[in-house]
Coordinates of C-alpha atoms and ligand atoms in Angstrom, one line a residue:
M9 CA -27.3 -13.3 -8.2
D10 CA -27.7 -14.1 -4.5
L11 CA -25.2 -12.4 -2.2
A12 CA -26.7 -13.7 1.1
F13 CA -25.0 -16.5 3.0
T14 CA -27.1 -19.7 3.6
P15 CA -27.8 -21.0 7.2
E16 CA -25.2 -23.8 6.5
E17 CA -22.6 -21.1 5.5
Q18 CA -23.4 -19.1 8.7
A19 CA -22.9 -22.3 10.8
F20 CA -19.6 -22.9 9.0
R21 CA -18.5 -19.3 9.9
D22 CA -19.4 -19.9 13.5
E23 CA -17.3 -23.1 13.6
V24 CA -14.3 -21.4 12.1
R25 CA -14.6 -18.4 14.4
T26 CA -14.8 -20.6 17.5
W27 CA -11.8 -22.7 16.4
V28 CA -9.6 -19.7 15.4
L29 CA -10.3 -17.8 18.7
A30 CA -9.5 -20.9 20.7
N31 CA -6.2 -21.7 18.8
L32 CA -4.7 -18.3 17.8
P33 CA -1.9 -17.5 20.2
E34 CA -2.6 -14.2 21.9
D35 CA 1.0 -12.8 21.5
I36 CA 0.7 -13.3 17.7
A37 CA -2.8 -11.8 17.5
N38 CA -1.6 -8.8 19.5
K39 CA 1.3 -8.2 17.0
V40 CA -1.0 -8.5 14.0
R41 CA -3.7 -6.2 15.4
N42 CA -1.0 -3.5 16.0
D43 CA 1.0 -4.1 12.9
L44 CA 4.1 -5.1 14.7
H45 CA 7.0 -7.1 13.3
L46 CA 6.3 -10.8 12.9
T47 CA 9.2 -13.1 13.2
R48 CA 9.7 -16.3 11.1
D49 CA 8.8 -18.2 14.2
D50 CA 5.5 -16.3 14.6
M51 CA 4.5 -16.9 11.0
Q52 CA 5.5 -20.6 11.1
R53 CA 3.9 -21.2 14.5
W54 CA 0.5 -20.2 13.1
A55 CA 1.1 -22.0 9.8
K56 CA 1.8 -25.2 11.7
I57 CA -1.3 -24.8 13.9
L58 CA -3.4 -24.4 10.7
G59 CA -1.5 -27.3 9.1
K60 CA -2.3 -29.7 12.0
K61 CA -5.9 -28.9 11.6
G62 CA -5.7 -29.4 7.8
W63 CA -6.5 -25.8 7.1
L64 CA -3.2 -24.3 5.9
G65 CA -4.1 -25.5 2.4
Y66 CA -7.6 -24.1 2.9
G67 CA -8.1 -23.6 -0.9
W68 CA -7.1 -27.2 -1.7
P69 CA -9.4 -30.0 -2.9
K70 CA -9.8 -33.1 -0.8
E71 CA -7.8 -35.3 -3.1
F72 CA -4.6 -33.4 -2.3
G73 CA -5.3 -33.3 1.5
G74 CA -7.2 -30.0 1.6
P75 CA -10.6 -29.5 3.2
G76 CA -12.4 -29.3 -0.2
W77 CA -14.2 -26.1 0.7
S78 CA -16.4 -24.1 -1.7
A79 CA -15.4 -20.6 -2.7
V80 CA -17.8 -19.1 -0.2
Q81 CA -16.3 -21.2 2.7
K82 CA -12.8 -20.1 1.7
H83 CA -14.0 -16.5 1.8
L84 CA -15.6 -17.0 5.2
F85 CA -12.5 -18.7 6.6
E86 CA -10.3 -15.8 5.3
E87 CA -12.7 -13.2 6.8
E88 CA -12.8 -14.9 10.3
C89 CA -9.0 -15.2 10.3
A90 CA -8.5 -11.5 9.4
L91 CA -11.0 -10.3 11.9
A92 CA -9.5 -12.4 14.7
G93 CA -6.0 -11.0 13.8
T94 CA -4.2 -14.0 12.5
P95 CA -1.0 -13.5 10.5
R96 CA -1.7 -13.6 6.7
I97 CA -0.8 -17.0 5.5
V98 CA 2.6 -16.7 3.7
P99 CA 1.2 -17.4 0.3
F100 CA 4.1 -18.7 -1.7
G101 CA 3.6 -22.3 -0.8
P102 CA -0.1 -23.0 -0.1
V103 CA -1.6 -20.3 -2.3
M104 CA 0.8 -19.9 -5.1
V105 CA 3.0 -22.9 -6.0
A106 CA 0.7 -25.6 -4.7
P107 CA -2.1 -25.0 -7.2
V108 CA 0.6 -25.2 -10.0
I109 CA 2.0 -28.5 -8.6
M110 CA -1.6 -29.9 -8.4
A111 CA -2.5 -28.8 -12.0
Y112 CA 0.8 -29.5 -13.8
G113 CA 3.1 -31.5 -11.5
S114 CA 3.7 -35.2 -11.9
P115 CA 2.1 -37.6 -9.2
E116 CA 5.7 -38.0 -7.8
Q117 CA 6.1 -34.3 -7.5
Q118 CA 2.7 -33.9 -5.8
K119 CA 3.6 -36.7 -3.3
R120 CA 7.0 -35.1 -2.7
F121 CA 6.2 -31.4 -2.3
L122 CA 2.5 -31.0 -1.3
P123 CA 2.7 -32.6 2.3
G124 CA 5.5 -30.2 3.4
I125 CA 3.5 -27.2 2.1
A126 CA 0.2 -28.4 3.8
S127 CA 1.9 -28.9 7.2
G128 CA 3.7 -25.5 7.2
E129 CA 7.1 -27.2 7.6
V130 CA 8.7 -26.0 4.3
W131 CA 9.0 -22.3 3.4
W132 CA 8.7 -21.4 -0.2
S133 CA 9.9 -18.3 -2.1
Q134 CA 8.9 -16.8 -5.4
G135 CA 11.6 -16.4 -8.1
Y136 CA 9.9 -14.5 -10.9
S137 CA 11.2 -10.9 -11.0
E138 CA 14.7 -10.0 -12.2
P139 CA 16.5 -6.7 -12.5
G140 CA 15.0 -5.3 -15.7
S141 CA 12.3 -8.0 -15.9
G142 CA 9.4 -7.0 -13.6
S143 CA 6.4 -5.8 -15.6
D144 CA 8.0 -7.2 -18.7
L145 CA 8.5 -10.6 -17.0
A146 CA 8.8 -12.6 -20.2
S147 CA 12.1 -10.9 -20.9
L148 CA 13.7 -12.8 -17.9
K149 CA 17.3 -14.0 -18.5
T150 CA 18.1 -16.5 -15.7
R151 CA 19.4 -19.4 -17.7
A152 CA 18.8 -23.1 -17.0
E153 CA 20.8 -25.4 -19.3
R154 CA 20.0 -29.0 -19.5
V155 CA 23.1 -31.2 -18.9
G156 CA 22.3 -34.9 -18.6
N157 CA 19.7 -35.3 -15.9
K158 CA 20.3 -31.9 -14.4
Y159 CA 19.8 -28.2 -15.1
I160 CA 22.6 -25.8 -14.5
V161 CA 21.1 -22.5 -13.4
N162 CA 22.9 -19.1 -13.7
G163 CA 21.4 -15.6 -13.1
Q164 CA 19.7 -13.4 -10.6
K165 CA 16.2 -12.9 -9.1
T166 CA 15.2 -9.9 -7.1
W167 CA 12.6 -8.6 -4.7
T168 CA 12.3 -12.1 -3.3
T169 CA 9.9 -11.6 -0.4
L170 CA 11.1 -13.3 2.8
G171 CA 13.6 -15.2 0.7
Q172 CA 16.0 -15.1 3.7
Y173 CA 13.7 -17.8 5.3
G174 CA 13.2 -19.8 2.1
D175 CA 13.8 -23.6 2.0
W176 CA 12.6 -23.9 -1.6
M177 CA 12.0 -21.5 -4.4
F178 CA 9.9 -21.8 -7.5
N179 CA 11.6 -20.1 -10.4
L180 CA 10.9 -19.0 -13.9
V181 CA 14.0 -19.8 -16.0
R182 CA 15.0 -19.4 -19.6
T183 CA 15.5 -22.7 -21.3
S184 CA 15.3 -21.4 -24.9
T185 CA 15.9 -18.2 -26.8
E186 CA 14.0 -19.3 -29.9
G187 CA 10.7 -17.7 -30.9
K188 CA 8.7 -15.4 -28.7
P189 CA 10.2 -14.7 -25.2
Q190 CA 7.2 -16.4 -23.5
T191 CA 7.8 -19.7 -25.3
G192 CA 11.3 -20.2 -23.9
I193 CA 10.5 -20.1 -20.2
S194 CA 10.3 -23.1 -17.8
F195 CA 9.1 -23.6 -14.3
L196 CA 11.7 -25.1 -12.0
L197 CA 11.7 -26.0 -8.3
L198 CA 15.0 -25.3 -6.6
D199 CA 16.4 -26.2 -3.2
M200 CA 17.7 -22.9 -1.7
K201 CA 20.3 -24.8 0.3
S202 CA 22.0 -25.9 -3.0
P203 CA 25.6 -24.9 -3.5
G204 CA 25.8 -21.7 -5.6
V205 CA 22.7 -20.0 -4.2
T206 CA 23.4 -16.6 -2.5
V207 CA 20.6 -14.6 -0.8
R208 CA 21.4 -10.9 -0.1
P209 CA 19.0 -8.5 1.8
I210 CA 17.5 -5.4 0.3
K211 CA 16.7 -2.8 2.9
L212 CA 13.3 -1.1 2.3
L213 CA 12.1 2.5 3.0
D214 CA 10.5 1.4 6.3
G215 CA 13.9 0.0 7.5
G216 CA 12.7 -3.6 7.3
H217 CA 14.3 -6.6 5.7
E218 CA 11.4 -8.1 3.8
V219 CA 12.9 -8.6 0.3
N220 CA 16.1 -10.0 -1.1
E221 CA 18.3 -10.5 -4.2
V222 CA 19.0 -14.1 -5.0
F223 CA 22.0 -15.1 -7.1
F224 CA 22.5 -18.4 -8.9
D225 CA 26.0 -19.4 -9.7
N226 CA 26.1 -22.8 -11.5
V227 CA 23.4 -24.2 -9.3
E228 CA 22.6 -27.8 -10.1
V229 CA 18.9 -28.7 -10.1
P230 CA 17.8 -32.3 -10.8
A231 CA 15.7 -32.5 -13.9
D232 CA 12.8 -34.1 -12.0
Q233 CA 12.2 -30.7 -10.4
L234 CA 11.0 -29.3 -13.6
I235 CA 7.2 -28.8 -13.5
G236 CA 5.3 -30.0 -16.6
E237 CA 7.1 -29.5 -19.9
E238 CA 10.2 -27.6 -20.8
N239 CA 9.4 -24.2 -22.3
K240 CA 5.7 -24.3 -21.1
G241 CA 6.4 -22.4 -17.9
W242 CA 4.7 -19.2 -18.9
T243 CA 1.3 -21.0 -19.0
Y244 CA 1.9 -22.3 -15.5
A245 CA 3.2 -18.9 -14.3
K246 CA -0.1 -17.2 -15.3
L247 CA -2.2 -19.6 -13.3
L248 CA -0.1 -18.7 -10.2
L249 CA -0.4 -14.9 -10.9
S250 CA -4.2 -14.9 -10.8
H251 CA -4.1 -16.6 -7.4
E252 CA -1.4 -14.1 -6.2
R253 CA -3.5 -11.1 -7.3
T254 CA -6.8 -12.2 -5.8
N255 CA -4.8 -12.9 -2.6
I256 CA -3.4 -9.4 -2.5
A257 CA -6.8 -7.7 -2.6
D258 CA -7.5 -8.9 1.0
V259 CA -10.8 -7.1 1.7
N260 CA -11.1 -8.9 5.1
R261 CA -7.9 -7.2 6.4
A262 CA -9.2 -3.9 5.1
K263 CA -12.4 -4.3 7.2
R264 CA -10.3 -5.0 10.3
E265 CA -7.9 -2.0 9.6
L266 CA -10.9 0.3 8.9
E267 CA -12.1 -0.3 12.5
R268 CA -8.6 0.3 13.7
L269 CA -8.5 3.6 11.8
K270 CA -11.7 4.6 13.6
R271 CA -10.3 3.7 17.0
I272 CA -7.1 5.7 16.3
A273 CA -9.1 8.7 15.0
K274 CA -11.3 8.7 18.1
A275 CA -8.3 8.3 20.5
E276 CA -6.5 11.2 18.7
G277 CA -9.5 13.5 18.7
V278 CA -9.8 13.8 14.9
W279 CA -13.0 11.9 14.8
D280 CA -14.8 15.2 15.6
D281 CA -13.4 16.7 12.5
Q282 CA -16.1 16.4 9.8
R283 CA -13.6 16.6 7.0
F284 CA -11.6 13.7 8.5
R285 CA -14.7 11.6 9.0
D286 CA -15.6 12.3 5.4
Q287 CA -12.3 10.6 4.4
I288 CA -13.1 7.6 6.6
A289 CA -16.6 7.4 5.1
L290 CA -15.3 7.5 1.6
L291 CA -12.8 4.7 2.4
E292 CA -15.6 2.7 4.1
V293 CA -17.7 3.0 0.9
D294 CA -14.8 1.7 -1.2
V295 CA -14.2 -1.2 1.3
I296 CA -17.9 -2.2 1.0
A297 CA -17.8 -1.9 -2.8
L298 CA -14.7 -4.2 -2.9
E299 CA -16.5 -6.6 -0.6
M300 CA -19.5 -6.6 -3.0
L301 CA -17.2 -7.3 -5.9
V302 CA -15.6 -10.2 -4.0
L303 CA -19.1 -11.6 -3.2
R304 CA -20.1 -11.2 -6.8
V305 CA -17.1 -13.3 -7.8
L306 CA -18.1 -15.9 -5.2
S307 CA -21.7 -15.9 -6.5
A308 CA -20.4 -16.4 -10.1
M309 CA -18.2 -19.3 -8.9
K310 CA -21.2 -20.9 -7.2
S311 CA -22.9 -21.1 -10.5
G312 CA -19.9 -22.7 -12.1
K313 CA -18.2 -19.6 -13.7
N314 CA -14.5 -18.9 -13.3
P315 CA -14.1 -15.1 -13.2
L316 CA -10.4 -15.1 -12.6
E317 CA -9.9 -12.4 -15.3
I318 CA -11.0 -9.9 -12.8
A319 CA -8.2 -10.8 -10.4
G320 CA -6.4 -7.7 -11.6
L321 CA -9.4 -5.5 -10.8
L322 CA -9.5 -6.8 -7.2
K323 CA -5.8 -6.3 -6.9
I324 CA -6.0 -2.6 -8.0
K325 CA -8.9 -1.7 -5.7
G326 CA -7.6 -3.8 -2.7
S327 CA -4.0 -2.3 -2.9
E328 CA -5.3 1.3 -3.2
I329 CA -7.5 0.8 -0.2
Q330 CA -4.5 -0.6 1.8
Q331 CA -2.5 2.5 1.0
R332 CA -5.4 4.8 1.9
Y333 CA -6.0 3.4 5.4
A334 CA -2.3 3.4 6.2
E335 CA -2.1 7.0 5.2
L336 CA -5.2 8.0 7.1
M337 CA -4.0 6.3 10.3
M338 CA -0.7 8.2 10.0
L339 CA -2.6 11.5 9.5
A340 CA -4.9 10.8 12.4
A341 CA -1.9 10.3 14.7
G342 CA -0.3 13.5 13.4
P343 CA 3.1 14.3 14.7
Y344 CA 3.1 11.2 17.0
S345 CA 3.5 9.0 14.0
L346 CA 6.3 11.0 12.5
P347 CA 9.4 10.0 14.3
Y348 CA 10.9 7.0 12.5
I349 CA 11.7 4.4 15.2
Q350 CA 12.4 1.0 13.8
E351 CA 12.3 -0.6 17.2
A352 CA 8.7 0.6 17.6
M353 CA 7.8 -2.3 15.2
E354 CA 8.8 -4.8 17.9
A355 CA 6.3 -6.0 20.5
G356 CA 6.7 -4.5 24.0
Y357 CA 8.5 -1.3 22.8
Q358 CA 5.7 1.0 24.3
G359 CA 4.9 -1.2 27.3
D360 CA 1.7 -3.1 27.8
F361 CA -1.0 -0.8 26.5
P362 CA -4.5 -1.9 27.3
G363 CA -6.8 -2.7 24.4
D364 CA -5.9 -2.7 20.8
V365 CA -4.1 0.7 20.1
L366 CA -0.6 0.0 21.2
G367 CA 0.7 3.3 20.1
N368 CA 1.3 5.4 17.0
A369 CA 5.0 5.1 16.5
P370 CA 4.8 2.1 14.0
L371 CA 2.3 4.0 11.8
A372 CA 4.9 5.9 9.7
A373 CA 6.8 2.6 9.0
T374 CA 3.5 1.0 8.0
Y375 CA 2.7 3.9 5.7
F376 CA 6.1 3.4 4.0
N377 CA 5.7 -0.3 3.8
M378 CA 2.4 0.0 2.1
R379 CA 3.9 1.8 -0.9
K380 CA 4.7 -1.7 -2.2
T381 CA 1.1 -2.8 -2.6
T382 CA 0.5 -1.0 -5.9
I383 CA 3.8 -2.3 -7.3
Y384 CA 4.1 -6.0 -6.3
G385 CA 2.1 -8.8 -7.8
G386 CA 2.2 -6.8 -11.1
S387 CA 2.0 -3.0 -10.9
N388 CA -1.4 -1.3 -10.9
E389 CA -0.6 0.5 -14.1
V390 CA 0.0 -2.8 -15.8
Q391 CA -3.1 -4.3 -14.2
R392 CA -5.2 -1.4 -15.6
N393 CA -3.9 -2.3 -19.1
I394 CA -4.9 -6.0 -18.5
V395 CA -8.4 -5.1 -17.1
A396 CA -8.9 -2.7 -20.1
Q397 CA -8.2 -5.5 -22.5
T398 CA -9.8 -8.5 -20.8
V399 CA -12.8 -7.1 -18.8
L400 CA -13.8 -3.9 -20.6
G401 CA -12.9 -5.3 -24.0
Ligands
FAD502 C1 7.8 -5.3 -1.7 C2 7.9 -6.1 -2.9 C3 7.9 -7.5 -2.9 C4 8.0 -8.3 -4.0 N1 8.1 -9.6 -3.9 C5 8.4 -10.4 -5.0 C6 8.6 -11.8 -4.9 O1 8.6 -12.4 -3.8 N2 9.0 -12.4 -6.0 C7 9.0 -11.9 -7.2 O2 9.3 -12.6 -8.2 N3 8.8 -10.5 -7.4 C8 8.5 -9.8 -6.3 N4 8.3 -8.4 -6.4 C9 8.5 -7.8 -7.7 C10 7.3 -7.2 -8.4 O3 6.5 -8.2 -8.9 C11 7.7 -6.1 -9.4 O4 8.3 -5.1 -8.7 C12 6.6 -5.6 -10.3 O5 6.2 -6.6 -11.1 C13 7.1 -4.4 -11.1 O6 8.3 -4.6 -11.8 P1 9.5 -3.6 -11.6 O7 9.8 -3.4 -10.2 O8 10.6 -4.2 -12.4 O9 9.1 -2.3 -12.3 P2 9.1 -1.9 -13.8 O10 8.5 -3.0 -14.6 O11 10.4 -1.4 -14.2 O12 8.0 -0.7 -13.8 C14 8.4 0.7 -13.4 C15 7.2 1.6 -13.6 O13 6.8 1.6 -15.0 C16 5.4 1.2 -15.1 N5 5.2 0.4 -16.3 C17 5.9 -0.6 -16.7 N6 5.4 -1.1 -17.9 C18 4.3 -0.4 -18.1 C19 3.3 -0.4 -19.1 N7 3.3 -1.4 -20.1 N8 2.3 0.4 -19.1 C20 2.2 1.4 -18.1 N9 3.1 1.4 -17.1 C21 4.1 0.6 -17.1 C22 5.1 0.4 -13.8 O14 3.7 0.5 -13.5 C23 6.0 1.1 -12.8 O15 5.3 2.2 -12.2 C24 8.1 -7.6 -5.3 C25 8.1 -6.2 -5.3 C26 8.0 -5.5 -4.2 C27 8.0 -3.9 -4.3

């Protein structure tokens, strides 16, 4: 196993770094580095800049308009983006549904949907979870009934991240109640502007509007928006979940946030406290261990293996690390992070601070927001069950 990067890979990293630093708008980078609220426009502005360069679908093969990068190149791209402070790519289009459309969609569907995802023009949402069907996803009840050349969809999705911005939504729907629950599920693409779709906000603990409930009331969906075969959606859904879980681990952001934690600890004087530094050191060891795990996965991919079964393991460790750095930042800031001020998440609230540490007021909100990471993408408890069965045997 060779974990070192080749000279060509290093040169690739330099090329990406130079391009990202030259093209990332400073106002967006400043918000990301200080964990401030990103608007739809911020996220789409960056997505479109990447799209124009042909890098929004950075994981895509050339035949579908992607750069055709190796697993290592993808990793280096992600790392350079995270270290520079780019917004995370909203994954639902380019990272989640696109690989499903490439693998199981018809040529017409590929031609129709992939260009809008690659350019950043079309915003996708994920319609998997329902009230009562989260961990036990296969029990989902949203019904799609075939009538002529349409499906009539009725039911409800929940926790739809950024669904208030969604143009399109990929959905798991029930098309049969025969046999095992998994065998009656289909994968349907739905235009969120269709009559009968209602999106309602769910307010989160941190005060933000990040997730939604989505209701379907006799929504008509043309049958040519079904991906693959009817009742085979569960197979397609699982491919997407492994991409989602690997994406959540986000070791590169953890490296950037670790440095931010150190800056806050120094600014607040707790860096001199040996016990606090021990906590940071323990976190750093875990971040390095997670990075090693990611590099091992990349090394295995280079030699033709597909270790996607450990996606759950990456998700568990990555999400726990995200919660720990958010908690340590809040502790480092002490009482200054305690007042809950929603406006503090907006740029400019605390004036123009020099350097990176804009102020501590958003830290409590970030801490609360990070509670989600061990739940979404499949809860960590359930991931542990999966890892126990598939990795440990
Ligand atoms: C911020 C946020 C954003 C999200 N975004 C989206 C989105 O965009 N689209 C989407 O479709 N979904 C989304 N989700 C939903 C997410 O995937 C589910 O919340 C998750 O799968 C857990 O399901 P649940 O909330 O129904 O919890 P439940 O399944 O009810 O679980 C409750 C608790 O029981 C535990 N548990 C359940 N079963 C087992 C078991 N077999 N063994 C051990 N413990 C178990 C769980 O770990 C959890 O602690 C989001 C969730 C959050 C919090």
